Backbone as numpy.savetxt, mean C-alpha at the origin, in Angstrom:
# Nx Ny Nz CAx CAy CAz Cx Cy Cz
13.77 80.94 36.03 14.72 79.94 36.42 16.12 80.42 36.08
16.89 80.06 37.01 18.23 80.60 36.69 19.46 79.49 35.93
20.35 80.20 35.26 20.89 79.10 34.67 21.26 77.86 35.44
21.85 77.99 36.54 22.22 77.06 37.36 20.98 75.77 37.75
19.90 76.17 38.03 18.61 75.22 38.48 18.35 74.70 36.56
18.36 75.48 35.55 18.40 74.88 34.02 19.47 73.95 33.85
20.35 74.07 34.92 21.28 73.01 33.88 21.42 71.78 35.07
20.41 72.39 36.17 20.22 70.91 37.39 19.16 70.46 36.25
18.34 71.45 35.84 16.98 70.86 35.42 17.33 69.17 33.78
18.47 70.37 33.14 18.80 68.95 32.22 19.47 68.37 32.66
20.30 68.23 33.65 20.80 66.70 33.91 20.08 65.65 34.09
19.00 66.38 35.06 18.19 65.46 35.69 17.39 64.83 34.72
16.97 65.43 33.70 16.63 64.95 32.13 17.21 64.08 31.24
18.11 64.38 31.59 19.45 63.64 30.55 20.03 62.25 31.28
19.32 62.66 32.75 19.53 60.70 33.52 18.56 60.20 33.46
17.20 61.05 33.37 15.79 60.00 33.00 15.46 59.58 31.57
16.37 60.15 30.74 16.36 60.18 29.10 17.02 58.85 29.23
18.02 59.20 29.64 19.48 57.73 30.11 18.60 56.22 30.74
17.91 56.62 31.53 17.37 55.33 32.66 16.39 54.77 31.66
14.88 55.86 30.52 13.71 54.97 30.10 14.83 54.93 28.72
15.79 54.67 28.31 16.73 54.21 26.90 17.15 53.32 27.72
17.33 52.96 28.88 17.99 51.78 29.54 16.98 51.17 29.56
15.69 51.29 29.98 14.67 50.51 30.51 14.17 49.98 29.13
13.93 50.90 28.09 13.61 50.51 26.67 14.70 49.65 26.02
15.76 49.24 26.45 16.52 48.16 26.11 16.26 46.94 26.72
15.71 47.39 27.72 16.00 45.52 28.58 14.75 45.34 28.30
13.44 46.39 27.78 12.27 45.85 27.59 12.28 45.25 26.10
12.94 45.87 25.14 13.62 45.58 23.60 14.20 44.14 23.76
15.06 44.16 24.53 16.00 42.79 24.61 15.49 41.42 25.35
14.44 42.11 26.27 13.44 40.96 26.94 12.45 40.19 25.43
11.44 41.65 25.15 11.00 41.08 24.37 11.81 39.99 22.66
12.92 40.28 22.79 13.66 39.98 21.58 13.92 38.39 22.26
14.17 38.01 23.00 14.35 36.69 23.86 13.30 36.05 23.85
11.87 36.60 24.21 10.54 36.11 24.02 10.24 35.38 22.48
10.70 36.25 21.88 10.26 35.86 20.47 11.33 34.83 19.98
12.33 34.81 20.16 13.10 33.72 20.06 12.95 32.45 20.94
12.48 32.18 21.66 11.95 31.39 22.53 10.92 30.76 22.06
9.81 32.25 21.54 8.37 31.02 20.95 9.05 30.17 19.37
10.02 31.26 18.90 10.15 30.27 17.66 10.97 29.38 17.56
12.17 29.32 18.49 12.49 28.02 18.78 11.67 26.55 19.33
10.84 26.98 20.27 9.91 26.41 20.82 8.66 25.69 19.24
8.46 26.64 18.46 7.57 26.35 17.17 8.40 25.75 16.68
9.73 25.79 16.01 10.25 25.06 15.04 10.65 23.65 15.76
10.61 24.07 17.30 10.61 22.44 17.66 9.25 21.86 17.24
8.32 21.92 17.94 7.02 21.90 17.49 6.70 20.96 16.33
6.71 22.13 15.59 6.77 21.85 13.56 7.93 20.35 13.10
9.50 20.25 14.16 9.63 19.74 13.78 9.43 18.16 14.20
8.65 18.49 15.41 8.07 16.81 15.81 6.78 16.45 15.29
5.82 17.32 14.47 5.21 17.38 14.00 5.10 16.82 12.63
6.08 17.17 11.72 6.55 16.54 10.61 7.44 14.46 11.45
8.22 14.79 11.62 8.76 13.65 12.45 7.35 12.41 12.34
6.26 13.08 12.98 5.23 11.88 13.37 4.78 12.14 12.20
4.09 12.64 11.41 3.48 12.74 10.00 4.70 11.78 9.55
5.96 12.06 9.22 6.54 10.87 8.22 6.51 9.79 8.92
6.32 9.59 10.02 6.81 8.08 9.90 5.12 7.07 10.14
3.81 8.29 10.34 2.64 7.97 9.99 2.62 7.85 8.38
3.08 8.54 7.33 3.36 8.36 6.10 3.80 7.00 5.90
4.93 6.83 6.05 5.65 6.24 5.84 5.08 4.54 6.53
4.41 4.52 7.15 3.70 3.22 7.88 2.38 3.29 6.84
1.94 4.14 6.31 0.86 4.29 5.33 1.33 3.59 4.11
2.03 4.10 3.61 2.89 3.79 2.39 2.83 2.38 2.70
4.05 1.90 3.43 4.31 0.84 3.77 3.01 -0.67 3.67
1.89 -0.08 4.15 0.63 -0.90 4.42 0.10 -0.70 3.14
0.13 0.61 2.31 -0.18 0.52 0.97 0.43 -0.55 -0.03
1.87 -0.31 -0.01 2.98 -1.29 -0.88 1.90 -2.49 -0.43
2.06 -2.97 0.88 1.56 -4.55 1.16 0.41 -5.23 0.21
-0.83 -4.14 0.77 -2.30 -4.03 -0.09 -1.89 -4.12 -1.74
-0.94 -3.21 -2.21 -1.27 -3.09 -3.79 -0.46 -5.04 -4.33
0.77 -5.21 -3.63 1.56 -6.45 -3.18 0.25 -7.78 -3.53
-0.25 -7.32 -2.26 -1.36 -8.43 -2.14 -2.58 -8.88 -2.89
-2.72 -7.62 -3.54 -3.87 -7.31 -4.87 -3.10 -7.69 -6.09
-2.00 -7.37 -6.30 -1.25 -8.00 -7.42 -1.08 -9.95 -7.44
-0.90 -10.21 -6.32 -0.39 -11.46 -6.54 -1.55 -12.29 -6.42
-3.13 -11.50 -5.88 -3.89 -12.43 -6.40 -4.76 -11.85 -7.40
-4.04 -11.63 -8.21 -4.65 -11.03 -9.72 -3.90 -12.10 -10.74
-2.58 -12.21 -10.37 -1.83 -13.02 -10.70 -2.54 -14.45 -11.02
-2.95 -15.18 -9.51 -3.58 -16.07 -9.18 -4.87 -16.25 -10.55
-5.30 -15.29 -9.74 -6.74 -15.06 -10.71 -6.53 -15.59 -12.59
-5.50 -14.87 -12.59 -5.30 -14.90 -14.26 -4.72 -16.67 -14.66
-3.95 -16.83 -13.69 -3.46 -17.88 -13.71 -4.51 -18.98 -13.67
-5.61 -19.05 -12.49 -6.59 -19.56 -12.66 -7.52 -19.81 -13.82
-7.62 -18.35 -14.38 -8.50 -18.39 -15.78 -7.91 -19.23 -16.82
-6.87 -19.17 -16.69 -5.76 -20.11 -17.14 -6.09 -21.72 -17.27
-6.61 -22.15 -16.39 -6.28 -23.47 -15.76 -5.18 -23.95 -14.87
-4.63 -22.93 -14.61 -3.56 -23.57 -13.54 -3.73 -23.16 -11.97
-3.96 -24.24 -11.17 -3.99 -24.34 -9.67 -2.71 -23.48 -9.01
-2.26 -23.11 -9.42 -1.20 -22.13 -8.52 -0.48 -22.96 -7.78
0.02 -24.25 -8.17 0.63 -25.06 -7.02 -0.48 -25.68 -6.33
-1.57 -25.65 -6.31 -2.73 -26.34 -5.17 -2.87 -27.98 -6.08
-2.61 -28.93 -5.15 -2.76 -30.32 -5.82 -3.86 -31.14 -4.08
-4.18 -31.92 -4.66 -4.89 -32.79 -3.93 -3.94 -33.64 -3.37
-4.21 -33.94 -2.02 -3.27 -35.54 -1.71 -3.95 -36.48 -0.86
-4.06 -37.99 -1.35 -4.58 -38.42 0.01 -3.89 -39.44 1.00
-3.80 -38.87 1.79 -2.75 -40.05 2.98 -3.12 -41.24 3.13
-2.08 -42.16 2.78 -2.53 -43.58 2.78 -3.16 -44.28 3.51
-2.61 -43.79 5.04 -3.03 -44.65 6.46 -4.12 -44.08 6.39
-4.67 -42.75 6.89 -5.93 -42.52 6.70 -6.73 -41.91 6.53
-6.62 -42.39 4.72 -7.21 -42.19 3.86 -8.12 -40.59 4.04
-7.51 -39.84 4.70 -8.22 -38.41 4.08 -7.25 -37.71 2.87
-8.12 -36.67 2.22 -7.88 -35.85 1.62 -7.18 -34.16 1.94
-6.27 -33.96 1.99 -5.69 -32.82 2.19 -4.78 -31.87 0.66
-5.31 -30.79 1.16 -4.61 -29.99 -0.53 -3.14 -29.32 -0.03
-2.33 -29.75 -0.68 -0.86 -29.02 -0.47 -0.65 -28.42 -1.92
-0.29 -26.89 -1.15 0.29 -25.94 -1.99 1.75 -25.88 -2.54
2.22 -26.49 -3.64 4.03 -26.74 -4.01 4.67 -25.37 -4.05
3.88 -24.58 -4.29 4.43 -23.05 -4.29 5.00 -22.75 -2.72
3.88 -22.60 -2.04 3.73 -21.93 -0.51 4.06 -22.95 0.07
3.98 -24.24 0.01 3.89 -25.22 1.22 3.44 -24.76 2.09
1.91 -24.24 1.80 0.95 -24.58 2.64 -0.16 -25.39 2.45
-1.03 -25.94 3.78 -1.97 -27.10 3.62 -3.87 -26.59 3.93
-3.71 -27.24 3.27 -5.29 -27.32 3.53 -6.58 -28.49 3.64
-7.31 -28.38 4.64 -7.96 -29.53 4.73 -9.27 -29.57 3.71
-9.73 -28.03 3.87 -10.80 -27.68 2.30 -9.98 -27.35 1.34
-10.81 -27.82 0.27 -10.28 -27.97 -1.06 -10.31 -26.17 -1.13
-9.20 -25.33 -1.47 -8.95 -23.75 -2.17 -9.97 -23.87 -3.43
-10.13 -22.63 -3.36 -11.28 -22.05 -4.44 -10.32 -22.00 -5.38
-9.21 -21.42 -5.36 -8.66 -21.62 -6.54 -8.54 -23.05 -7.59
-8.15 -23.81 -6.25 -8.12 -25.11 -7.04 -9.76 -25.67 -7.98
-10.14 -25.26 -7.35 -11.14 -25.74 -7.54 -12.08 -24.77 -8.64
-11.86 -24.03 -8.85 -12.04 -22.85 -10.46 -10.81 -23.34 -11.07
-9.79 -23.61 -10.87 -8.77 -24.36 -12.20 -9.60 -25.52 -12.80
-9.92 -26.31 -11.75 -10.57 -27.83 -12.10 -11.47 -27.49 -13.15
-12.13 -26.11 -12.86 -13.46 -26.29 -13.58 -13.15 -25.46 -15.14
-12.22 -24.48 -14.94 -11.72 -24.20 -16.15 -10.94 -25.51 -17.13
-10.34 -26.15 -16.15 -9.51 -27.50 -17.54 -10.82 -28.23 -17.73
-12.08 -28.70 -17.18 -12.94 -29.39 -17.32 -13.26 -28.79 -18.66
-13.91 -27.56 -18.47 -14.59 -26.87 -19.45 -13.62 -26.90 -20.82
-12.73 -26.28 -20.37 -11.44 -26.39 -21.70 -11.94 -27.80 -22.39
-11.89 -28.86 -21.78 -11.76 -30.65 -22.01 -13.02 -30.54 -22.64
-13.78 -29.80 -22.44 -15.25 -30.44 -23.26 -15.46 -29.43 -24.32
-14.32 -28.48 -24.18 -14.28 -27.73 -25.77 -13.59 -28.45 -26.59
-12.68 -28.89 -25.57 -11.66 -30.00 -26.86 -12.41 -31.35 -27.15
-13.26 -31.87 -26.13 -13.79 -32.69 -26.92 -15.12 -32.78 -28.14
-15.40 -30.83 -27.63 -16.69 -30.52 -28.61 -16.12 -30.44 -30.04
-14.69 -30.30 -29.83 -14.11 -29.46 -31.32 -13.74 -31.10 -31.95
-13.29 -32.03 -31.07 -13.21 -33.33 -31.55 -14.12 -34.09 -32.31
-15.28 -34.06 -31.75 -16.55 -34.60 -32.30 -17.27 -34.09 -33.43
-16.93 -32.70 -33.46 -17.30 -31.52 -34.80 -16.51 -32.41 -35.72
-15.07 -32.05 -35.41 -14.22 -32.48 -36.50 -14.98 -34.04 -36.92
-15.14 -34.88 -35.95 -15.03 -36.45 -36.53 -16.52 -36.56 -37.08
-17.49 -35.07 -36.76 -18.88 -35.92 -37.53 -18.58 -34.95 -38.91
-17.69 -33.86 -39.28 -17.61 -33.13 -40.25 -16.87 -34.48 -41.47
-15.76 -35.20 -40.67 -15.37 -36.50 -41.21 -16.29 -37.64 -41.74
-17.24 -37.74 -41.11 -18.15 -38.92 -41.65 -19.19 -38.91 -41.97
-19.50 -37.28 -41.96 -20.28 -36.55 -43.31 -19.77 -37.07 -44.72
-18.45 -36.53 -44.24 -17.89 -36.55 -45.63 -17.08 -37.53 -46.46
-17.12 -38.77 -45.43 -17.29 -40.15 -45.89 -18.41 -40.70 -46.44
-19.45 -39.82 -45.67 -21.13 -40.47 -46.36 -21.06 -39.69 -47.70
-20.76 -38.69 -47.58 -20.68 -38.15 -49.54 -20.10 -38.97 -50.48
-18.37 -38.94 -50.09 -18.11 -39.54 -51.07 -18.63 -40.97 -51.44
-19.31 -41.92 -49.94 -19.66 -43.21 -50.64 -20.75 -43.14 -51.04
-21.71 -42.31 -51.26 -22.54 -41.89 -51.65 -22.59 -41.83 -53.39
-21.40 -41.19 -53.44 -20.96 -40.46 -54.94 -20.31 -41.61 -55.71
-19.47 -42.44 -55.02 -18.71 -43.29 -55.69 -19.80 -44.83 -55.42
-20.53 -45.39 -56.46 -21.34 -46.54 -55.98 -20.45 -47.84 -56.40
């Protein structure tokens, strides 16, 4: 080969060297767009993903607070009950006619059946009432025991 066809031969080299460094850029720069694309596309994704998780959280929570709310205040009840106290539940009966309805002074709400609550208070002050009257009767026969001694002792 003569110099002249060697130095056709590298040009022609040196423009196909030139064209696949061109082509290896736009295939470089294509793929570099691709990948920015899926991860924009993912971090959208991810971030509607989180989005519905919190505000599924957050409606969880929410229904939790209610439940633990609702378990508290009739624990409340409960204790209050053991208590003897009706929680506000009283009996009433309407004059004209003559039924029975329970109104709540707390809630002002009504009821035509008597509440369980009310009705475990009743039975706790009952019970209370017949301790107080068991402890009454102790006391008054421990008393007239001990009236029968001394008139016993003193003739």
């Amino acid at each position: 080969m003569s110099y002249d066809e060697l130095q056709v031969e590298i040009e022609r080299l040196r423009e196909e060297l030139e064209s696949a460094n061109l082509e290896k850029e736009r295939l470089h720069d294509e793929r570099e767009e691709m990948v920015n694309q899926y991860e924009e596309e993912f971090d959208k994704r991810k971030q509607e993903l989180l989005d519905e998780n919190q505000v599924a959280l957050s409606d969880l929570k929410a229904s939790q607070d209610n439940q633990i709310q609702t378990l508290s205040n009739q624990l409340d009840q409960m204790y209050r009950a053991f208590q003897g106290d009706a929680c506000g539940w009283s009996e009433k009966t309407d004059r004209r006619t003559n039924k029975t309805q329970y109104v709540n002074a707390e809630t002002g709400e009504t009821s035509k059946e008597k509440p369980q609550i009310l009705e475990f208070a009743e039975k706790v002050m009952s019970l209370d009432q017949k301790d107080g009257d068991k402890n009454a009767l102790h006391k008054a026969t421990n008393k007239a025991r001990e009236a029968e001694v001394r008139n016993a002792l003193i003739p």
